[in-house]
PDB file of C-alpha atoms in Angstrom:
ATOM      1  CA  MET A 145     125.315  74.514 172.369  1.00 86.00           C
ATOM      2  CA  PHE A 146     123.734  71.849 174.592  1.00 91.00           C
ATOM      3  CA  LYS A 147     120.448  73.746 174.740  1.00 90.00           C
ATOM      4  CA  THR A 148     120.287  73.962 170.944  1.00 91.00           C
ATOM      5  CA  LEU A 149     121.166  70.295 170.528  1.00 92.00           C
ATOM      6  CA  GLY A 150     118.666  69.302 173.218  1.00 92.00           C
ATOM      7  CA  GLN A 151     115.841  71.225 171.538  1.00 94.00           C
ATOM      8  CA  LEU A 152     116.760  69.751 168.168  1.00 93.00           C
ATOM      9  CA  LEU A 153     116.717  66.212 169.527  1.00 94.00           C
ATOM     10  CA  LEU A 154     113.547  66.776 171.556  1.00 95.00           C
ATOM     11  CA  GLY A 155     111.766  68.247 168.541  1.00 96.00           C
ATOM     12  CA  SER A 156     112.747  65.329 166.308  1.00 96.00           C
ATOM     13  CA  ILE A 157     110.467  62.800 168.000  1.00 95.00           C
ATOM     14  CA  PHE A 158     107.488  65.091 167.429  1.00 96.00           C
ATOM     15  CA  ILE A 159     108.362  65.743 163.791  1.00 97.00           C
ATOM     16  CA  VAL A 160     108.653  62.037 162.978  1.00 97.00           C
ATOM     17  CA  GLY A 161     105.750  60.831 165.128  1.00 94.00           C
ATOM     18  CA  GLY A 162     103.500  63.711 164.142  1.00 95.00           C
ATOM     19  CA  ALA A 163     104.172  63.218 160.429  1.00 96.00           C
ATOM     20  CA  SER A 164     103.253  59.565 160.792  1.00 94.00           C
ATOM     21  CA  ALA A 165      99.985  60.359 162.588  1.00 93.00           C
ATOM     22  CA  PHE A 166      99.162  63.106 160.080  1.00 93.00           C
ATOM     23  CA  ALA A 167      99.865  61.014 156.974  1.00 94.00           C
ATOM     24  CA  GLU A 168      98.513  57.686 158.219  1.00 92.00           C
ATOM     25  CA  PRO A 169      96.305  57.956 161.312  1.00 92.00           C
ATOM     26  CA  GLY A 170      95.668  54.190 161.238  1.00 89.00           C
ATOM     27  CA  GLY A 171      94.954  52.490 164.548  1.00 89.00           C
ATOM     28  CA  ARG A 172      95.356  55.716 166.466  1.00 93.00           C
ATOM     29  CA  VAL A 173      91.856  56.697 165.336  1.00 94.00           C
ATOM     30  CA  GLN A 174      90.323  53.718 167.143  1.00 93.00           C
ATOM     31  CA  LYS A 175      92.084  54.653 170.370  1.00 91.00           C
ATOM     32  CA  VAL A 176      90.841  58.229 170.124  1.00 93.00           C
ATOM     33  CA  GLU A 177      87.331  56.964 169.364  1.00 93.00           C
ATOM     34  CA  ALA A 178      87.450  54.536 172.304  1.00 89.00           C
ATOM     35  CA  ALA A 179      88.402  57.461 174.556  1.00 88.00           C
ATOM     36  CA  GLY A 180      85.130  59.109 173.546  1.00 89.00           C
ATOM     37  CA  LEU A 181      86.648  62.094 171.773  1.00 91.00           C
ATOM     38  CA  PRO A 182      84.626  63.644 168.935  1.00 93.00           C
ATOM     39  CA  GLN A 183      85.748  63.350 165.318  1.00 95.00           C
ATOM     40  CA  PRO A 184      88.546  60.889 166.086  1.00 94.00           C
ATOM     41  CA  ARG A 185      90.105  60.846 162.601  1.00 95.00           C
ATOM     42  CA  GLN A 186      90.237  64.629 162.387  1.00 95.00           C
ATOM     43  CA  ALA A 187      91.499  64.871 165.976  1.00 94.00           C
ATOM     44  CA  THR A 188      94.289  62.400 165.223  1.00 95.00           C
ATOM     45  CA  ILE A 189      95.327  64.253 162.080  1.00 95.00           C
ATOM     46  CA  ALA A 190      95.182  67.635 163.858  1.00 95.00           C
ATOM     47  CA  ASN A 191      97.271  66.275 166.726  1.00 96.00           C
ATOM     48  CA  GLY A 192      99.855  65.028 164.226  1.00 96.00           C
ATOM     49  CA  GLY A 193      99.935  68.434 162.553  1.00 96.00           C
ATOM     50  CA  ILE A 194     100.425  70.188 165.873  1.00 96.00           C
ATOM     51  CA  MET A 195     103.304  67.855 166.668  1.00 97.00           C
ATOM     52  CA  VAL A 196     105.014  68.487 163.326  1.00 97.00           C
ATOM     53  CA  VAL A 197     104.696  72.273 163.425  1.00 98.00           C
ATOM     54  CA  ALA A 198     105.524  72.718 167.116  1.00 98.00           C
ATOM     55  CA  GLY A 199     108.259  70.054 166.963  1.00 97.00           C
ATOM     56  CA  ALA A 200     109.899  71.783 164.005  1.00 98.00           C
ATOM     57  CA  ALA A 201     109.665  75.153 165.736  1.00 97.00           C
ATOM     58  CA  LEU A 202     111.204  73.719 168.896  1.00 97.00           C
ATOM     59  CA  ALA A 203     113.972  72.026 166.922  1.00 97.00           C
ATOM     60  CA  ALA A 204     114.710  75.300 165.116  1.00 96.00           C
ATOM     61  CA  GLY A 205     114.639  77.305 168.348  1.00 94.00           C
ATOM     62  CA  VAL A 206     111.675  79.388 167.148  1.00 95.00           C
ATOM     63  CA  LEU A 207     109.390  80.385 170.026  1.00 95.00           C
ATOM     64  CA  PRO A 208     110.603  77.422 172.097  1.00 95.00           C
ATOM     65  CA  LYS A 209     108.347  78.067 175.097  1.00 96.00           C
ATOM     66  CA  LEU A 210     105.223  78.392 172.965  1.00 97.00           C
ATOM     67  CA  SER A 211     106.260  75.278 171.031  1.00 97.00           C
ATOM     68  CA  ALA A 212     106.903  73.347 174.237  1.00 97.00           C
ATOM     69  CA  THR A 213     103.524  74.423 175.615  1.00 97.00           C
ATOM     70  CA  ALA A 214     101.713  73.201 172.483  1.00 97.00           C
ATOM     71  CA  LEU A 215     103.656  69.937 172.604  1.00 97.00           C
ATOM     72  CA  LEU A 216     102.846  69.468 176.297  1.00 97.00           C
ATOM     73  CA  GLY A 217      99.141  69.636 175.547  1.00 95.00           C
ATOM     74  CA  SER A 218      99.438  67.334 172.584  1.00 95.00           C
ATOM     75  CA  LEU A 219     101.683  64.789 174.276  1.00 96.00           C
ATOM     76  CA  THR A 220      99.703  64.693 177.515  1.00 95.00           C
ATOM     77  CA  ALA A 221      96.552  63.801 175.594  1.00 92.00           C
ATOM     78  CA  THR A 222      98.454  61.326 173.424  1.00 93.00           C
ATOM     79  CA  THR A 223      99.955  59.631 176.462  1.00 95.00           C
ATOM     80  CA  ILE A 224      96.671  59.181 178.303  1.00 94.00           C
ATOM     81  CA  VAL A 225      94.649  58.127 175.258  1.00 93.00           C
ATOM     82  CA  GLY A 226      97.339  56.150 173.461  1.00 91.00           C
ATOM     83  CA  HIS A 227      99.051  54.268 176.265  1.00 93.00           C
ATOM     84  CA  PRO A 228      96.565  53.388 179.030  1.00 92.00           C
ATOM     85  CA  PHE A 229      98.678  50.550 180.423  1.00 94.00           C
ATOM     86  CA  TRP A 230      96.329  50.198 183.390  1.00 94.00           C
ATOM     87  CA  LYS A 231      93.638  48.863 181.030  1.00 92.00           C
ATOM     88  CA  GLU A 232      95.797  46.096 179.557  1.00 92.00           C
ATOM     89  CA  GLU A 233      94.900  42.568 180.561  1.00 94.00           C
ATOM     90  CA  THR A 234      98.100  40.659 179.824  1.00 96.00           C
ATOM     91  CA  PRO A 235     101.410  41.313 181.554  1.00 96.00           C
ATOM     92  CA  ALA A 236     103.236  41.644 178.223  1.00 96.00           C
ATOM     93  CA  ALA A 237     100.785  44.199 176.821  1.00 95.00           C
ATOM     94  CA  ARG A 238     100.739  46.093 180.127  1.00 96.00           C
ATOM     95  CA  SER A 239     104.523  46.209 180.200  1.00 97.00           C
ATOM     96  CA  ALA A 240     104.774  47.400 176.585  1.00 96.00           C
ATOM     97  CA  GLN A 241     102.201  50.152 177.105  1.00 95.00           C
ATOM     98  CA  GLN A 242     103.748  51.167 180.415  1.00 97.00           C
ATOM     99  CA  LEU A 243     107.130  51.555 178.716  1.00 97.00           C
ATOM    100  CA  GLN A 244     105.615  53.838 176.052  1.00 95.00           C
ATOM    101  CA  PHE A 245     103.698  55.764 178.724  1.00 97.00           C
ATOM    102  CA  LEU A 246     106.879  56.329 180.749  1.00 97.00           C
ATOM    103  CA  LYS A 247     108.824  57.294 177.616  1.00 96.00           C
ATOM    104  CA  ASN A 248     106.240  59.979 176.954  1.00 96.00           C
ATOM    105  CA  VAL A 249     106.348  61.113 180.576  1.00 97.00           C
ATOM    106  CA  SER A 250     110.120  61.457 180.218  1.00 97.00           C
ATOM    107  CA  VAL A 251     109.682  63.570 177.081  1.00 97.00           C
ATOM    108  CA  ILE A 252     107.168  65.690 179.002  1.00 97.00           C
ATOM    109  CA  GLY A 253     109.974  66.234 181.517  1.00 96.00           C
ATOM    110  CA  GLY A 254     112.195  67.513 178.714  1.00 96.00           C
ATOM    111  CA  LEU A 255     109.472  69.912 177.590  1.00 97.00           C
ATOM    112  CA  LEU A 256     109.123  71.177 181.153  1.00 97.00           C
ATOM    113  CA  LEU A 257     112.865  71.894 181.175  1.00 95.00           C
ATOM    114  CA  VAL A 258     112.403  73.991 178.033  1.00 95.00           C
ATOM    115  CA  LEU A 259     109.692  75.960 179.833  1.00 96.00           C
ATOM    116  CA  ALA A 260     111.903  76.368 182.915  1.00 95.00           C
ATOM    117  CA  ASN A 261     114.801  77.784 180.892  1.00 90.00           C
ATOM    118  CA  ASN A 262     115.280  81.465 181.678  1.00 83.00           C
ATOM    119  CA  ASP A 263     117.494  82.250 178.667  1.00 74.00           C
ATOM    120  CA  ASP A 264     114.540  82.984 176.357  1.00 57.00           C
TER     121      ASP A 264
END
């Protein structure tokens, strides 16, 4: 029961965040462009789509290890490109970005636990 609930809760952040990035890439595109990645708008939308599909699969318990692997790739890139706290000049901005960076690192830890689960 806890495993199912954990996967459901872990998947939810990707469904919501991914849907937002997919539907309205907004300022995320500029961050992707600043990182030097090609086709930043398309990359942002694709990343959002990956998050929605893999997040929903994880939440539903469908191919959880494959879903977690896809989300690891997506979230690692998102964390580095989207929350480079080390580049921030003001303490407040650095602190805010560092908090988001560490939140993502914590979620990465949850995805690693899905991969480490031997029940699948």
